Amino acid sequence: MSNAVLLDGQGRQIDYLRLSVTDRCDFRCVYCMAEDMTFLPRDQVLSLEEIHRVARLFVGLGVRKIRLTGGEPLVRKGIVDLCERIAALPDLDELVMTSNGSQLTRLARPLAQAGVKRLNISLDSLNTLKFRTITRTGDLGQVLAGIEAAREAGFERIKLNSVIMKGRNDDEVNALVDFAIARNIDISFIEEMPLGHVGRSRGEAFFSSDQVRAQIAQRHALIDSEESSGGPARYVRLEQHPRTRIGFISPHSHNFCSTCNRVRLTAEGRLLLCLGHENSVDLRELLRRHPEDDAPLLDAILAGLHRKPERHEFSSEGEVQVVRFMNASGG
Ligand code: SAM
Ligand code: SF4
């Protein structure tokens, strides 16, 4: 077992890498993408081999958890094989994934068998029409069937992710909580982040985690919890339903940067040091220039981490500060 520890320039331990395996997606969620998206040409996206190489290098440096995300990771051909190879890296504790659920009836079991331990599935509405409006192309029935398939596939844990927006789905908070309770799964509520121009002002739809929590508290006795899943979510437990945890991811109302433990790799191989800043390191160029020699890549990663910003600078007024879309950021 390697005991390498990776520290950034602020002395924070970086043990978590989020890898975007594609910027493509079968949905066009209103908070994530514009309706009419142009995706990266294929040769600009890292190959599966290149993604595996980056994963291996980061694990060697001290990363213990990797999340595969996107875009929609399950629309990438060869994803199950990639999972199997990353899960087999010695010293990696956990391979996990975030998915929109649309392909899970087909892929949940192969993913669990490949070594994906936990799955986050996005679900913003239980109403067929609203679900379609928010995702623009998504089919609620297909995602619900995917969630059932995931429950049967043997993951250690499943969590739902819901982005709550004023006037769109803020009336569904308790229905989503009930859905999670009935299935003994967790749910996190996410404040919308201002990434990319999506054709409307973000401030209009801002709905804070405190407002979400107040709605839940009208129906359930909540117990604050100190537990962490290694991410920015703060958790509460429900007194009457101990098997469901509720998380709040609140980039606006609760700054979590001081305990940040992660970096992201975009589908085109840019190492993003902070979701709220543009500075990044182009690893693709180095991967391709040095196919046999890891030293230049390791040097670039370490130099980049030294420059990881202290904090993001999102504001809830909804001004776009980062022009990248979420699907290009490794969500
Ligand atoms: N396609 C997968 C999915 O939807 O779960 C994985 C990628 S998606 C970018 C990862 C997560 O980011 C999803 O839970 C999605 O709801 C969330 N997300 C996307 N854009 C966001 C934004 N602007 N603000 C907050 N969360 C966002
Ligand atoms: Fe696709 Fe996920 Fe973005 Fe929705 S949030 S458009 S499912 S990448």
Tab-separated table of C-alpha atoms and ligand atoms in Angstrom:
chain	number	residue	atom	x	y	z
A	1	MET	CA	0.000	0.000	0.000
A	2	SER	CA	1.448	3.359	-1.005
A	3	ASN	CA	1.285	6.038	1.661
A	4	ALA	CA	1.804	8.952	-0.734
A	5	VAL	CA	0.014	12.139	0.333
A	6	LEU	CA	-0.795	14.879	-2.153
A	7	LEU	CA	-0.963	18.412	-0.738
A	8	ASP	CA	-1.897	21.640	-2.498
A	9	GLY	CA	-0.287	25.045	-2.021
A	10	GLN	CA	-2.651	25.801	0.902
A	11	GLY	CA	-1.708	22.573	2.690
A	12	ARG	CA	-5.039	20.873	1.895
A	13	GLN	CA	-4.812	17.134	1.252
A	14	ILE	CA	-6.053	16.275	-2.244
A	15	ASP	CA	-7.285	12.690	-2.279
A	16	TYR	CA	-10.254	12.932	-4.647
A	17	LEU	CA	-10.227	13.223	-8.449
A	18	ARG	CA	-13.320	13.801	-10.572
A	19	LEU	CA	-12.787	12.615	-14.119
A	20	SER	CA	-15.073	13.748	-16.906
A	21	VAL	CA	-15.017	10.968	-19.488
A	22	THR	CA	-17.072	12.873	-22.081
A	23	ASP	CA	-18.706	16.282	-22.545
A	24	ARG	CA	-21.580	14.642	-24.460
A	25	CYS	CA	-24.936	13.824	-22.987
A	26	ASP	CA	-28.334	12.519	-24.016
A	27	PHE	CA	-30.024	15.218	-21.852
A	28	ARG	CA	-29.807	19.016	-22.061
A	29	CYS	CA	-30.630	20.058	-18.487
A	30	VAL	CA	-31.518	23.737	-18.316
A	31	TYR	CA	-28.966	24.530	-15.590
A	32	CYS	CA	-26.143	22.599	-17.241
A	33	MET	CA	-26.292	23.167	-20.994
A	34	ALA	CA	-27.661	25.440	-23.657
A	35	GLU	CA	-30.341	23.877	-25.844
A	36	ASP	CA	-28.121	23.926	-28.850
A	37	MET	CA	-24.727	22.636	-27.759
A	38	THR	CA	-21.602	22.076	-29.786
A	39	PHE	CA	-19.591	19.216	-28.396
A	40	LEU	CA	-15.853	18.680	-28.645
A	41	PRO	CA	-14.446	17.004	-31.752
A	42	ARG	CA	-13.530	13.445	-30.837
A	43	ASP	CA	-9.779	13.876	-31.241
A	44	GLN	CA	-9.833	16.597	-28.593
A	45	VAL	CA	-11.354	14.249	-26.012
A	46	LEU	CA	-8.963	12.036	-24.059
A	47	SER	CA	-8.894	8.414	-25.160
A	48	LEU	CA	-9.816	5.744	-22.616
A	49	GLU	CA	-6.129	4.854	-22.479
A	50	GLU	CA	-5.202	8.464	-21.661
A	51	ILE	CA	-7.900	8.690	-18.981
A	52	HIS	CA	-6.603	5.498	-17.408
A	53	ARG	CA	-3.050	6.853	-17.444
A	54	VAL	CA	-4.090	10.044	-15.635
A	55	ALA	CA	-6.030	7.997	-13.084
A	56	ARG	CA	-2.985	5.785	-12.467
A	57	LEU	CA	-0.701	8.800	-11.990
A	58	PHE	CA	-3.050	10.502	-9.530
A	59	VAL	CA	-3.507	7.323	-7.514
A	60	GLY	CA	0.266	6.976	-7.378
A	61	LEU	CA	0.461	10.535	-6.024
A	62	GLY	CA	-2.065	9.910	-3.254
A	63	VAL	CA	-5.606	10.127	-4.672
A	64	ARG	CA	-7.843	7.515	-3.021
A	65	LYS	CA	-11.232	8.206	-4.560
A	66	ILE	CA	-12.144	8.722	-8.213
A	67	ARG	CA	-15.533	9.779	-9.526
A	68	LEU	CA	-16.337	9.282	-13.206
A	69	THR	CA	-18.701	11.897	-14.496
A	70	GLY	CA	-19.335	14.013	-17.581
A	71	GLY	CA	-21.431	14.916	-19.582
A	72	GLU	CA	-23.108	11.596	-19.186
A	73	PRO	CA	-20.411	8.984	-18.468
A	74	LEU	CA	-22.622	6.139	-19.649
A	75	VAL	CA	-22.855	7.455	-23.218
A	76	ARG	CA	-19.096	6.917	-23.625
A	77	LYS	CA	-18.320	3.676	-25.469
A	78	GLY	CA	-16.062	1.355	-23.475
A	79	ILE	CA	-17.039	2.886	-20.125
A	80	VAL	CA	-17.500	-0.462	-18.347
A	81	ASP	CA	-14.007	-1.644	-19.334
A	82	LEU	CA	-12.551	1.672	-18.216
A	83	CYS	CA	-14.289	1.277	-14.837
A	84	GLU	CA	-12.880	-2.193	-14.453
A	85	ARG	CA	-9.338	-1.007	-15.161
A	86	ILE	CA	-9.516	2.004	-12.862
A	87	ALA	CA	-11.162	0.019	-10.054
A	88	ALA	CA	-8.243	-2.431	-10.246
A	89	LEU	CA	-5.592	0.252	-9.578
A	90	PRO	CA	-3.746	-0.733	-6.430
A	91	ASP	CA	-4.197	1.892	-3.668
A	92	LEU	CA	-7.490	3.266	-4.993
A	93	ASP	CA	-10.102	2.948	-2.225
A	94	GLU	CA	-13.195	3.835	-4.166
A	95	LEU	CA	-14.392	4.224	-7.729
A	96	VAL	CA	-17.767	6.001	-7.876
A	97	MET	CA	-19.879	7.569	-10.617
A	98	THR	CA	-22.448	10.301	-11.222
A	99	SER	CA	-25.027	9.530	-13.908
A	100	ASN	CA	-28.347	10.829	-15.176
A	101	GLY	CA	-29.690	7.265	-14.955
A	102	SER	CA	-30.882	6.981	-18.529
A	103	GLN	CA	-28.707	3.949	-19.382
A	104	LEU	CA	-28.853	2.131	-16.072
A	105	THR	CA	-31.370	-0.552	-16.972
A	106	ARG	CA	-28.684	-1.837	-19.329
A	107	LEU	CA	-25.526	-0.903	-17.425
A	108	ALA	CA	-26.182	-0.930	-13.664
A	109	ARG	CA	-25.174	-4.543	-13.161
A	110	PRO	CA	-22.062	-4.474	-15.398
A	111	LEU	CA	-20.911	-1.313	-13.579
A	112	ALA	CA	-21.345	-2.859	-10.147
A	113	GLN	CA	-19.491	-5.963	-11.351
A	114	ALA	CA	-16.712	-3.792	-12.780
A	115	GLY	CA	-16.079	-2.371	-9.300
A	116	VAL	CA	-18.052	0.895	-9.162
A	117	LYS	CA	-18.929	1.090	-5.473
A	118	ARG	CA	-21.378	3.960	-5.213
A	119	LEU	CA	-23.626	5.716	-7.668
A	120	ASN	CA	-25.100	9.233	-7.650
A	121	ILE	CA	-28.127	9.560	-9.879
A	122	SER	CA	-29.582	12.933	-10.809
A	123	LEU	CA	-33.333	13.328	-10.363
A	124	ASP	CA	-34.883	16.799	-10.276
A	125	SER	CA	-38.567	15.996	-10.674
A	126	LEU	CA	-41.044	13.142	-10.296
A	127	ASN	CA	-43.470	14.737	-12.689
A	128	THR	CA	-43.108	13.476	-16.262
A	129	LEU	CA	-43.720	16.844	-17.876
A	130	LYS	CA	-41.567	18.844	-15.502
A	131	PHE	CA	-38.811	16.277	-15.803
A	132	ARG	CA	-38.929	16.702	-19.571
A	133	THR	CA	-38.936	20.495	-19.260
A	134	ILE	CA	-35.899	20.531	-16.973
A	135	THR	CA	-33.880	17.933	-18.892
A	136	ARG	CA	-35.304	19.026	-22.295
A	137	THR	CA	-34.871	15.494	-23.730
A	138	GLY	CA	-35.067	13.141	-20.741
A	139	ASP	CA	-37.642	10.439	-20.116
A	140	LEU	CA	-38.666	10.108	-16.466
A	141	GLY	CA	-39.880	6.501	-16.817
A	142	GLN	CA	-36.519	5.425	-18.189
A	143	VAL	CA	-34.652	7.069	-15.293
A	144	LEU	CA	-36.980	5.605	-12.656
A	145	ALA	CA	-36.446	2.151	-14.185
A	146	GLY	CA	-32.694	2.870	-14.106
A	147	ILE	CA	-32.865	3.707	-10.399
A	148	GLU	CA	-34.623	0.384	-9.724
A	149	ALA	CA	-31.987	-1.458	-11.758
A	150	ALA	CA	-29.270	0.233	-9.711
A	151	ARG	CA	-30.960	-0.780	-6.449
A	152	GLU	CA	-30.914	-4.394	-7.571
A	153	ALA	CA	-27.348	-4.323	-8.885
A	154	GLY	CA	-25.597	-4.366	-5.503
A	155	PHE	CA	-23.941	-0.930	-5.142
A	156	GLU	CA	-22.829	-0.103	-1.611
A	157	ARG	CA	-24.794	3.098	-1.691
A	158	ILE	CA	-27.013	5.077	-4.046
A	159	LYS	CA	-27.659	8.783	-3.715
A	160	LEU	CA	-29.993	11.037	-5.651
A	161	ASN	CA	-28.879	14.542	-6.650
A	162	SER	CA	-31.523	17.238	-7.120
A	163	VAL	CA	-30.870	20.785	-8.281
A	164	ILE	CA	-33.748	22.846	-6.877
A	165	MET	CA	-34.817	25.962	-8.795
A	166	LYS	CA	-37.416	28.514	-7.789
A	167	GLY	CA	-40.588	28.203	-9.851
A	168	ARG	CA	-39.453	25.005	-11.563
A	169	ASN	CA	-39.268	22.258	-8.961
A	170	ASP	CA	-39.179	23.906	-5.513
A	171	ASP	CA	-42.638	22.425	-4.895
A	172	GLU	CA	-41.212	18.901	-5.217
A	173	VAL	CA	-38.693	18.876	-2.399
A	174	ASN	CA	-40.779	16.735	-0.050
A	175	ALA	CA	-41.945	14.413	-2.827
A	176	LEU	CA	-38.284	13.760	-3.680
A	177	VAL	CA	-37.481	13.167	0.001
A	178	ASP	CA	-40.389	10.685	0.256
A	179	PHE	CA	-39.143	8.928	-2.877
A	180	ALA	CA	-35.687	8.491	-1.290
A	181	ILE	CA	-37.122	7.353	2.058
A	182	ALA	CA	-39.308	4.708	0.398
A	183	ARG	CA	-36.180	3.246	-1.243
A	184	ASN	CA	-33.741	3.602	1.684
A	185	ILE	CA	-31.444	5.780	-0.391
A	186	ASP	CA	-29.815	9.156	0.234
A	187	ILE	CA	-30.611	12.439	-1.448
A	188	SER	CA	-28.620	15.663	-1.827
A	189	PHE	CA	-30.079	19.014	-2.768
A	190	ILE	CA	-27.780	21.233	-4.815
A	191	GLU	CA	-27.871	24.998	-5.264
A	192	GLU	CA	-27.529	25.948	-8.917
A	193	MET	CA	-24.028	27.117	-9.798
A	194	PRO	CA	-23.395	29.823	-12.416
A	195	LEU	CA	-21.381	27.826	-14.957
A	196	GLY	CA	-21.775	28.779	-18.608
A	197	HIS	CA	-24.373	30.987	-20.319
A	198	VAL	CA	-27.603	28.999	-20.400
A	199	GLY	CA	-29.802	31.678	-21.910
A	200	ARG	CA	-31.410	33.084	-18.760
A	201	SER	CA	-30.433	34.852	-15.573
A	202	ARG	CA	-29.512	32.372	-12.869
A	203	GLY	CA	-30.421	34.648	-9.983
A	204	GLU	CA	-34.141	34.354	-10.851
A	205	ALA	CA	-34.211	30.655	-10.075
A	206	PHE	CA	-31.962	30.733	-7.027
A	207	PHE	CA	-33.391	28.616	-4.220
A	208	SER	CA	-31.149	28.247	-1.197
A	209	SER	CA	-30.358	25.108	0.740
A	210	ASP	CA	-31.800	26.809	3.816
A	211	GLN	CA	-35.139	27.176	2.015
A	212	VAL	CA	-35.037	23.508	0.993
A	213	ARG	CA	-34.232	22.496	4.537
A	214	ALA	CA	-37.089	24.596	5.929
A	215	GLN	CA	-39.538	22.781	3.651
A	216	ILE	CA	-38.310	19.373	4.806
A	217	ALA	CA	-38.369	20.481	8.446
A	218	GLN	CA	-42.101	21.201	8.135
A	219	ARG	CA	-42.662	17.480	7.594
A	220	HIS	CA	-39.783	15.727	9.385
A	221	ALA	CA	-37.779	16.030	12.578
A	222	LEU	CA	-34.199	16.664	11.415
A	223	ILE	CA	-31.006	15.797	13.249
A	224	ASP	CA	-27.830	17.642	12.204
A	225	SER	CA	-25.055	15.264	11.410
A	226	GLU	CA	-21.295	15.704	11.403
A	227	GLU	CA	-20.794	12.902	8.898
A	228	SER	CA	-19.200	13.496	5.548
A	229	SER	CA	-18.998	11.536	2.329
A	230	GLY	CA	-15.710	13.230	1.504
A	231	GLY	CA	-17.461	16.008	-0.422
A	232	PRO	CA	-18.915	19.453	0.235
A	233	ALA	CA	-22.360	18.183	1.300
A	234	ARG	CA	-23.569	18.859	4.834
A	235	TYR	CA	-25.885	16.124	6.069
A	236	VAL	CA	-28.970	15.800	8.211
A	237	ARG	CA	-30.672	12.624	9.364
A	238	LEU	CA	-34.403	12.112	9.662
A	239	GLU	CA	-35.459	11.053	13.150
A	240	GLN	CA	-38.111	8.667	11.826
A	241	HIS	CA	-36.150	7.323	8.843
A	242	PRO	CA	-32.584	6.500	9.866
A	243	ARG	CA	-31.644	4.876	6.566
A	244	THR	CA	-31.961	8.025	4.481
A	245	ARG	CA	-29.450	10.858	4.751
A	246	ILE	CA	-30.222	14.263	3.321
A	247	GLY	CA	-27.334	16.339	1.999
A	248	PHE	CA	-27.121	20.007	1.117
A	249	ILE	CA	-24.553	21.234	-1.375
A	250	SER	CA	-24.535	24.994	-1.039
A	251	PRO	CA	-21.798	26.748	-2.950
A	252	HIS	CA	-23.513	30.119	-2.412
A	253	SER	CA	-24.772	30.058	1.104
A	254	HIS	CA	-22.073	27.944	2.791
A	255	ASN	CA	-18.546	28.198	1.541
A	256	PHE	CA	-16.771	24.839	1.707
A	257	CYS	CA	-13.466	25.759	0.084
A	258	SER	CA	-11.341	25.494	3.232
A	259	THR	CA	-11.842	21.726	3.307
A	260	CYS	CA	-11.647	21.205	-0.454
A	261	ASN	CA	-9.997	17.855	-1.163
A	262	ARG	CA	-10.503	17.541	-4.902
A	263	VAL	CA	-9.437	18.433	-8.410
A	264	ARG	CA	-11.169	17.766	-11.716
A	265	LEU	CA	-10.050	16.594	-15.108
A	266	THR	CA	-12.146	17.775	-18.061
A	267	ALA	CA	-12.982	15.505	-20.978
A	268	GLU	CA	-10.319	17.282	-23.047
A	269	GLY	CA	-7.657	16.696	-20.403
A	270	ARG	CA	-7.522	20.037	-18.624
A	271	LEU	CA	-6.810	19.728	-14.941
A	272	LEU	CA	-9.187	22.161	-13.228
A	273	LEU	CA	-7.920	23.245	-9.892
A	274	CYS	CA	-11.189	24.877	-8.784
A	275	LEU	CA	-14.690	24.772	-10.261
A	276	GLY	CA	-15.022	28.523	-9.747
A	277	HIS	CA	-11.837	29.577	-11.548
A	278	GLU	CA	-10.611	29.330	-15.105
A	279	ASN	CA	-7.012	28.414	-14.356
A	280	SER	CA	-6.093	24.919	-15.427
A	281	VAL	CA	-3.249	22.726	-16.618
A	282	ASP	CA	-3.327	21.193	-20.105
A	283	LEU	CA	-2.484	17.556	-19.438
A	284	ARG	CA	-3.614	16.374	-22.890
A	285	GLU	CA	-0.739	18.085	-24.605
A	286	LEU	CA	1.733	16.458	-22.212
A	287	LEU	CA	0.031	13.045	-22.427
A	288	ARG	CA	0.418	13.110	-26.209
A	289	ARG	CA	3.910	14.618	-26.297
A	290	HIS	CA	5.272	12.134	-23.735
A	291	PRO	CA	3.509	8.824	-24.335
A	292	GLU	CA	6.210	6.809	-22.540
A	293	ASP	CA	7.524	9.226	-19.943
A	294	ASP	CA	5.387	10.105	-16.899
A	295	ALA	CA	7.860	12.557	-15.352
A	296	PRO	CA	6.709	15.713	-17.246
A	297	LEU	CA	3.087	14.944	-16.366
A	298	LEU	CA	3.864	14.410	-12.704
A	299	ASP	CA	5.806	17.691	-12.609
A	300	ALA	CA	2.915	19.582	-14.240
A	301	ILE	CA	0.342	18.088	-11.848
A	302	LEU	CA	2.390	18.991	-8.784
A	303	ALA	CA	3.108	22.526	-10.040
A	304	GLY	CA	-0.613	22.988	-10.805
A	305	LEU	CA	-1.667	21.831	-7.361
A	306	HIS	CA	0.666	24.302	-5.836
A	307	ARG	CA	-1.427	27.013	-7.533
A	308	LYS	CA	-4.860	25.651	-6.531
A	309	PRO	CA	-6.951	28.708	-5.541
A	310	GLU	CA	-7.931	29.225	-1.946
A	311	ARG	CA	-11.644	29.598	-2.732
A	312	HIS	CA	-14.280	29.961	-5.453
A	313	GLU	CA	-16.014	33.267	-6.042
A	314	PHE	CA	-19.562	32.396	-7.053
A	315	SER	CA	-22.290	34.862	-6.153
A	316	SER	CA	-26.013	34.161	-5.823
A	317	GLU	CA	-26.881	37.188	-8.003
A	318	GLY	CA	-26.388	34.738	-10.805
A	319	GLU	CA	-23.804	36.560	-12.866
A	320	VAL	CA	-21.781	34.169	-14.964
A	321	GLN	CA	-18.226	34.181	-13.703
A	322	VAL	CA	-17.037	31.061	-15.459
A	323	VAL	CA	-17.793	30.558	-19.123
A	324	ARG	CA	-17.325	26.781	-19.041
A	325	PHE	CA	-20.498	24.663	-18.884
A	326	MET	CA	-20.959	22.128	-16.127
A	327	ASN	CA	-20.856	19.218	-18.573
A	328	ALA	CA	-17.375	20.346	-19.590
A	329	SER	CA	-16.222	20.667	-15.998
A	330	GLY	CA	-16.574	17.189	-14.601
A	331	GLY	CA	-19.688	18.163	-12.606
B	1	SAM	N1	-24.776	13.586	-16.444
B	1	SAM	C1	-24.540	13.203	-15.098
B	1	SAM	C2	-25.653	13.688	-14.191
B	1	SAM	O1	-26.435	14.534	-14.587
B	1	SAM	O2	-25.718	13.189	-13.070
B	1	SAM	C3	-23.194	13.612	-14.561
B	1	SAM	C4	-22.691	14.982	-14.913
B	1	SAM	S1	-23.627	16.326	-14.213
B	1	SAM	C5	-22.718	17.710	-14.831
B	1	SAM	C6	-23.200	16.173	-12.496
B	1	SAM	C7	-24.108	16.896	-11.537
B	1	SAM	O3	-23.967	18.275	-11.732
B	1	SAM	C8	-25.581	16.570	-11.682
B	1	SAM	O4	-26.099	16.156	-10.435
B	1	SAM	C9	-26.196	17.877	-12.103
B	1	SAM	O5	-27.489	18.017	-11.558
B	1	SAM	C10	-25.223	18.883	-11.529
B	1	SAM	N2	-25.213	20.162	-12.221
B	1	SAM	C11	-25.070	20.408	-13.541
B	1	SAM	N3	-25.048	21.748	-13.791
B	1	SAM	C12	-25.173	22.367	-12.596
B	1	SAM	C13	-25.204	23.724	-12.173
B	1	SAM	N4	-25.115	24.719	-13.037
B	1	SAM	N5	-25.328	23.962	-10.850
B	1	SAM	C14	-25.413	22.950	-9.946
B	1	SAM	N6	-25.381	21.653	-10.279
B	1	SAM	C15	-25.263	21.358	-11.583
B	2	SF4	FE1	-26.388	15.915	-19.026
B	2	SF4	FE2	-25.924	15.682	-16.443
B	2	SF4	FE3	-25.651	18.049	-17.645
B	2	SF4	FE4	-28.066	17.043	-17.337
B	2	SF4	S1	-26.660	17.626	-15.697
B	2	SF4	S2	-27.250	17.922	-19.229
B	2	SF4	S3	-27.716	14.897	-17.529
B	2	SF4	S4	-24.446	16.276	-18.009
